[in-house]
CSV table of C-alpha atoms in Angstrom, one decimal:
chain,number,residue,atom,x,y,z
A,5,UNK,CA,119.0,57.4,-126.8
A,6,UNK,CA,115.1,57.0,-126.2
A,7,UNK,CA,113.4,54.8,-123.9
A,8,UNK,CA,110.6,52.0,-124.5
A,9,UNK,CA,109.9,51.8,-120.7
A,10,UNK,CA,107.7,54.1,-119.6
A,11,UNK,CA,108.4,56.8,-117.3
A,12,UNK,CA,106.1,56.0,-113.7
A,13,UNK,CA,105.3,57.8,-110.7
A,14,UNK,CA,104.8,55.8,-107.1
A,15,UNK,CA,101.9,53.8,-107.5
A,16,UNK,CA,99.0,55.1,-106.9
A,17,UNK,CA,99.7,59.1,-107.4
A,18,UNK,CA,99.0,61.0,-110.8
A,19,UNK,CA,101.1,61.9,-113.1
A,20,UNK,CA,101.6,65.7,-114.3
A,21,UNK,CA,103.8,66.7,-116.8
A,22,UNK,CA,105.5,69.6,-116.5
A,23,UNK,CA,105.2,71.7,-120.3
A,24,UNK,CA,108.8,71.3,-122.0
A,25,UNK,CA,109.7,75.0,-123.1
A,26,UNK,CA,111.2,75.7,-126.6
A,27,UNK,CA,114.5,74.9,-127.8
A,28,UNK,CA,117.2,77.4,-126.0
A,29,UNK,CA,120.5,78.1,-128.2
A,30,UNK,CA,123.6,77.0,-125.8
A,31,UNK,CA,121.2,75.1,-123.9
A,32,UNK,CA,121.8,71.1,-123.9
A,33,UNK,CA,119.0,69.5,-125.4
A,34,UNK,CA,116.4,68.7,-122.9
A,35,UNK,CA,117.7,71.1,-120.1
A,36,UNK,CA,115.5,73.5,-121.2
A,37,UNK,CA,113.2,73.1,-118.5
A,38,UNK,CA,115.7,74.2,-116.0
A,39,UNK,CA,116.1,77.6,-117.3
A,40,UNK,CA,112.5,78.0,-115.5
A,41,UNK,CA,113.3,76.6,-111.8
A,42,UNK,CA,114.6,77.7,-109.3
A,43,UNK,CA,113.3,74.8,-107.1
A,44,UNK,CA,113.2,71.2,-107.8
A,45,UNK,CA,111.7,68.3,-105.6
A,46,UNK,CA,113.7,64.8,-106.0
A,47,UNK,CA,111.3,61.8,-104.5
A,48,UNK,CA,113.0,58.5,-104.7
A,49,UNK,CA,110.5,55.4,-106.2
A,50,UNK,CA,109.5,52.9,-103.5
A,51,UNK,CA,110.8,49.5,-104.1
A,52,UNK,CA,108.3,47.3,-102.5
A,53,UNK,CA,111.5,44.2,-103.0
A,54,UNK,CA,113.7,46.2,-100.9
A,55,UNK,CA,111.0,47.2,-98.3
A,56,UNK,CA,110.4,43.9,-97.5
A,57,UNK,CA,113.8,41.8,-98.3
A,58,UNK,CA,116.1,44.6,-97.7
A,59,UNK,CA,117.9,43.8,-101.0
A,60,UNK,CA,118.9,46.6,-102.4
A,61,UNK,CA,117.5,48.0,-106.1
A,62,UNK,CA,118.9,50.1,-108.8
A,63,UNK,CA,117.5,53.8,-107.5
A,64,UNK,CA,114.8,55.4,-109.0
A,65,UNK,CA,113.8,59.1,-108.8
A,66,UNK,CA,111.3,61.4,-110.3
A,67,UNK,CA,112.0,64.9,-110.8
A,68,UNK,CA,109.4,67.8,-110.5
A,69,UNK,CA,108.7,71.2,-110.2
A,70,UNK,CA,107.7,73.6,-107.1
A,71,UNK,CA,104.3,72.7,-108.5
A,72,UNK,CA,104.4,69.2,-108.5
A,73,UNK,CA,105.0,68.8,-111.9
A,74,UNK,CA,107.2,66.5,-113.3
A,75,UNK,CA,110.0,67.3,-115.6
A,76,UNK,CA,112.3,64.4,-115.8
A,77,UNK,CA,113.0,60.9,-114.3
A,78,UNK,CA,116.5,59.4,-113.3
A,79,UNK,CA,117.4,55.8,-112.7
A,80,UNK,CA,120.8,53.6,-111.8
A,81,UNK,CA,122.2,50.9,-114.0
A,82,UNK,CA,124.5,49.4,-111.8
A,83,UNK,CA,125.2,45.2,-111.5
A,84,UNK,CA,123.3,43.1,-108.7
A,85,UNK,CA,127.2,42.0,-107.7
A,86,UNK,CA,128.5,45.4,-107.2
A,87,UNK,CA,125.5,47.0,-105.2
A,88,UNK,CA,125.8,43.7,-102.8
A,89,UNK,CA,129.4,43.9,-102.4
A,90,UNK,CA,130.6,47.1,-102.4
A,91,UNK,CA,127.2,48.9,-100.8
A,92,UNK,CA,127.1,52.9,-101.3
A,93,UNK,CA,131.1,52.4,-102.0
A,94,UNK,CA,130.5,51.3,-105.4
A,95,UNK,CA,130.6,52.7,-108.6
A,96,UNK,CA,127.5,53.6,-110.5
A,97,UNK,CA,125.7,55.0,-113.7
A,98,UNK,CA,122.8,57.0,-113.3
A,99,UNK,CA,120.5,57.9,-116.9
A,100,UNK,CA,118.0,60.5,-116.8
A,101,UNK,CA,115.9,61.2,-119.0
A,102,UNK,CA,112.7,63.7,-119.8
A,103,UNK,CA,108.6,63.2,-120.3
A,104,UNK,CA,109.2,62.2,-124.1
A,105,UNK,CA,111.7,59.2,-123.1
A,106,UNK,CA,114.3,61.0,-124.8
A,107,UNK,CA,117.8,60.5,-122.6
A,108,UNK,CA,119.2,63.9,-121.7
A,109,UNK,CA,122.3,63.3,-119.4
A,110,UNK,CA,124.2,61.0,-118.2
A,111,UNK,CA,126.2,60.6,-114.4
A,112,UNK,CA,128.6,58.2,-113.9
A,113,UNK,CA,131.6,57.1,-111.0
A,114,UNK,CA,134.5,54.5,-111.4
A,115,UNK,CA,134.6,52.6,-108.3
A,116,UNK,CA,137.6,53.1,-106.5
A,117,UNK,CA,138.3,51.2,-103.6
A,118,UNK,CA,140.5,53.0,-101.1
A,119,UNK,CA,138.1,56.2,-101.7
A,120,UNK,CA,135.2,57.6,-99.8
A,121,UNK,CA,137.4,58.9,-96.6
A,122,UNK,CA,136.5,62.3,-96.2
A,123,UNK,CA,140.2,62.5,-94.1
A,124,UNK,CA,141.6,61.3,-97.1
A,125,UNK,CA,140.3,62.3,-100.1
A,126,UNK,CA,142.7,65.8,-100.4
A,127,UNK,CA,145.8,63.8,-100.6
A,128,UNK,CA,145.7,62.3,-103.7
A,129,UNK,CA,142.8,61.6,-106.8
A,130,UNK,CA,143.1,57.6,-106.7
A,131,UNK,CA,141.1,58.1,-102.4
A,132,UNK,CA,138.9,60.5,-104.0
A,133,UNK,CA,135.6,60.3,-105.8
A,134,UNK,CA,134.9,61.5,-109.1
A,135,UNK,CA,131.6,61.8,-111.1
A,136,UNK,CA,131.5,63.0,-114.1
A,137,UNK,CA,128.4,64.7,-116.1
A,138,UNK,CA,127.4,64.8,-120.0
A,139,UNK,CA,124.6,66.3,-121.4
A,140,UNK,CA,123.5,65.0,-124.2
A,141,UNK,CA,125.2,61.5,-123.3
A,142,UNK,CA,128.7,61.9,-124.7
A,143,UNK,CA,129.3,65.5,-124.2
A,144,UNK,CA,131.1,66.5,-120.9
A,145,UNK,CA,129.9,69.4,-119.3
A,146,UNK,CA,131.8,69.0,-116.0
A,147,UNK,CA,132.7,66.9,-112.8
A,148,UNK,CA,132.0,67.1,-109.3
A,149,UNK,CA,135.2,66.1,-107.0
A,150,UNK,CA,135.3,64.7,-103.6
A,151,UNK,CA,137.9,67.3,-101.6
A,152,UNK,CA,139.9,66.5,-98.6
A,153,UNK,CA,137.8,67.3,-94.9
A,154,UNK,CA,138.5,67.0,-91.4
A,155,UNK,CA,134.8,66.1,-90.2
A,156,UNK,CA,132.2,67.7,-93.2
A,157,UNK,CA,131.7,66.2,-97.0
A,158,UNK,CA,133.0,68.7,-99.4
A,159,UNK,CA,132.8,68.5,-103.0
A,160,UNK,CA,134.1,71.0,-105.9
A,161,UNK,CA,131.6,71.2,-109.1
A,162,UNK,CA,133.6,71.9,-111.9
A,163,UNK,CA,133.1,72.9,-115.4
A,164,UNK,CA,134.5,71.3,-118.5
A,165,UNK,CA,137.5,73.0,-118.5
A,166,UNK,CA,138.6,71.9,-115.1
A,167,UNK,CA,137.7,75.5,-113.2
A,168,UNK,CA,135.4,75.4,-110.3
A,169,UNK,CA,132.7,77.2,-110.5
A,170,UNK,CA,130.8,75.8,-107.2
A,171,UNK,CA,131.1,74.1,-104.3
A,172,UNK,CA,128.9,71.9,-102.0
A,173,UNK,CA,129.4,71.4,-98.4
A,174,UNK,CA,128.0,69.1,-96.3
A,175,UNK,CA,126.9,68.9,-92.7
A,176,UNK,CA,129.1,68.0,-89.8
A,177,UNK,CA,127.0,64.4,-89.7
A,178,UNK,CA,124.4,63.1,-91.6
A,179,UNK,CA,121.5,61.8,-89.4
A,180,UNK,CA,119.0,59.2,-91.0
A,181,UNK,CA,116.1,56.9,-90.3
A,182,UNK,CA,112.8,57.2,-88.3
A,183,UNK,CA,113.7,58.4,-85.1
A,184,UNK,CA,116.0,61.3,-86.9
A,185,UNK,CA,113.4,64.0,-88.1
A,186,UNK,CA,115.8,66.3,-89.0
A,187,UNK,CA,116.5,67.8,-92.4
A,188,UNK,CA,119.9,66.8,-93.8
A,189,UNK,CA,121.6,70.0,-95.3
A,190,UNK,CA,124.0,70.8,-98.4
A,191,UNK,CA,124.7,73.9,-98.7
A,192,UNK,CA,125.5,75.7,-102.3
A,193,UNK,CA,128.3,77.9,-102.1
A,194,UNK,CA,129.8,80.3,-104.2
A,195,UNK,CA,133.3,79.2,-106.2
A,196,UNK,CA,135.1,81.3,-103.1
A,197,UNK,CA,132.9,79.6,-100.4
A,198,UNK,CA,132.1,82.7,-99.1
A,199,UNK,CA,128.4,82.8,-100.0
A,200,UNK,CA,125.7,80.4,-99.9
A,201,UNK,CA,123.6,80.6,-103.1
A,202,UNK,CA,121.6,77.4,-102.7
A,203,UNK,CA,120.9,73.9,-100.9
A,204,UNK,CA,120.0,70.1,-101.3
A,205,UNK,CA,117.9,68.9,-98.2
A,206,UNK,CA,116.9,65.6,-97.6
A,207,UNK,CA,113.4,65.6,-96.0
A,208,UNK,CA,111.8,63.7,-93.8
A,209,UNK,CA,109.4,61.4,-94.5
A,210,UNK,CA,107.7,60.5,-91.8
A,211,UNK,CA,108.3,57.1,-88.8
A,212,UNK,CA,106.2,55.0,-90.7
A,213,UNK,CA,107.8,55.6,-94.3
A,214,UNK,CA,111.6,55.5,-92.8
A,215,UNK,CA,111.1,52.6,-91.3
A,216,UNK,CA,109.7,50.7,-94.2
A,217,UNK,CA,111.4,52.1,-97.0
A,218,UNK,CA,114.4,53.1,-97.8
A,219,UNK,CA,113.0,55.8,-100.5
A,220,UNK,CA,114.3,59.4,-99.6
A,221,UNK,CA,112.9,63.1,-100.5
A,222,UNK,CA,115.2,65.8,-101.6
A,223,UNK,CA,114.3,70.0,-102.2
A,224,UNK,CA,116.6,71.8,-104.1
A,225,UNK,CA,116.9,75.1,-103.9
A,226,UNK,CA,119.2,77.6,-106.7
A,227,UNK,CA,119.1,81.2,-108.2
A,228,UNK,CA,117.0,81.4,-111.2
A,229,UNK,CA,120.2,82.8,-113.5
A,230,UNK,CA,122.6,80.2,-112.4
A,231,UNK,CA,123.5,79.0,-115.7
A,232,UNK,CA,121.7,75.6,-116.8
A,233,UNK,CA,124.5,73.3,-116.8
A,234,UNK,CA,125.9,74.3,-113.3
A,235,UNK,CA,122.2,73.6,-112.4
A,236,UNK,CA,122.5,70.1,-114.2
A,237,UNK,CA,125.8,69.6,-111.9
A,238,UNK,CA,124.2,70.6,-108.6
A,239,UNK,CA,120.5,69.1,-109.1
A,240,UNK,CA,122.3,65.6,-110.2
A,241,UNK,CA,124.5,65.6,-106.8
A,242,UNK,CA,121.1,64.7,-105.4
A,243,UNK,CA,119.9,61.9,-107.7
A,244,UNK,CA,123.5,60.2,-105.7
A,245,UNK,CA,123.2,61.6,-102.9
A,246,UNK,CA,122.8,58.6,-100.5
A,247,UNK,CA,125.5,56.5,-102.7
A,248,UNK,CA,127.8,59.3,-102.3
A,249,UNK,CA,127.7,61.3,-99.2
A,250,UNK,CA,126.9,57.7,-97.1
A,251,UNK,CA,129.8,56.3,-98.5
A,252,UNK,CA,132.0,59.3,-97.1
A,253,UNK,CA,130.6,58.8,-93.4
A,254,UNK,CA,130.2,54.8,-93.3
């Protein structure tokens, strides 16, 4: 599916396209720019309503390179009713697509409302989250489960067979606003656990921009040969990062 709306930075700032590379066999269709990265920078949109009201928008995030560059754009299509009601509980649609409009995956969670307990989310599916992943729309290419924790979020990234390939743990709590300057941390571990391979850190953004806003900054960090669509599954756990990993802690 392709866009009419066109794809926008924060007011005020520049956009600069990151080059899409040639068409890769095995590669979902406009992935191909992740075989290059092995860093990404996620910067939620500023929604000058929700600064001021504190009514909360669909999310908006731009996607870009170690250089700045930007390389695709991901927003939420979820009703006014259940962002009001249900809060980072509910269950959402994210769309992303790249620079030529063109949509290239698609995240989605059923809202479930007895999950989001990090206690218990290893007893049975129907208390835990599940998103799911397709790229190109239509084509699964995994999930990423919600697992059972005493204290830390924990989530398995699976492929679209049902193996895990990854995981993702959290940290023990996640601090956020203006007076908490630290970095939040997710940490990319091997299928095992054993290893860390990677992260997700939420940045931050400075007193006066926490206070205001309730826009958030992500780096990503992964190897280079990880294979594109686990990349797809780990970069996305960002894009929901707030909706997700708040609702396991709230």
């Amino acid at each position: 599916m392709q866009y009419s709306n066109p794809i926008t930075n924060e007011p005020g700032l520049t956009n600069e396209w990151m080059n899409r590379p040639a068409i890769i066999s095995g590669c979902p269709p406009g992935l191909e720019y992740l075989t290059q990265l092995d860093k990404v920078k996620v910067e939620q949109l500023v929604s000058l309503v929700e600064a001021f009201t504190g009514f909360e928008r669909n999310n908006k995030y731009v996607l870009r390179n170690a250089n700045n560059e930007q390389f695709l754009y991901a927003f939420e299509d979820t009703d006014t009713c259940m962002r009001i009601c249900c809060g980072n509980q509910r269950g959402f649609k994210f769309h992303i697509v790249d620079n030529l409009k063109q949509e290239v995956m698609v995240i989605s969670r059923e809202f479930k409302c007895c999950a989001g307990c990090c206690w218990c989310a290893g007893c049975c599916m129907c208390c835990s989250f599940e998103v799911t992943v397709e790229a190109p729309p239509g084509n699964l290419i995994g999930t990423i489960q919600q697992k059972g924790s005493f204290w830390k979020a924990n989530y398995d990234i699976l492929d679209e067979t049902g193996n895990v390939i990854l995981k993702i743990e959290g940290p023990c709590c996640i601090w956020d606003g203006p007076c908490c300057p630290c970095d939040n941390e997710f940490k990319l571990l091997t299928s095992d656990g054993m290893a860390q391979i990677g992260n997700i850190a939420k940045e931050y953004a400075g007193f006066t921009k926490e206070c205001c806003t309730m826009a958030d900054k992500f780096s990503i960090s992964f190897p280079m040969d990880l294979s594109v669509k686990a990349k797809g599954k780990f970069l996305l756990k960002s894009d929901f990062f707030k909706v997700l990993s708040h609702s396991q802690i709230h």
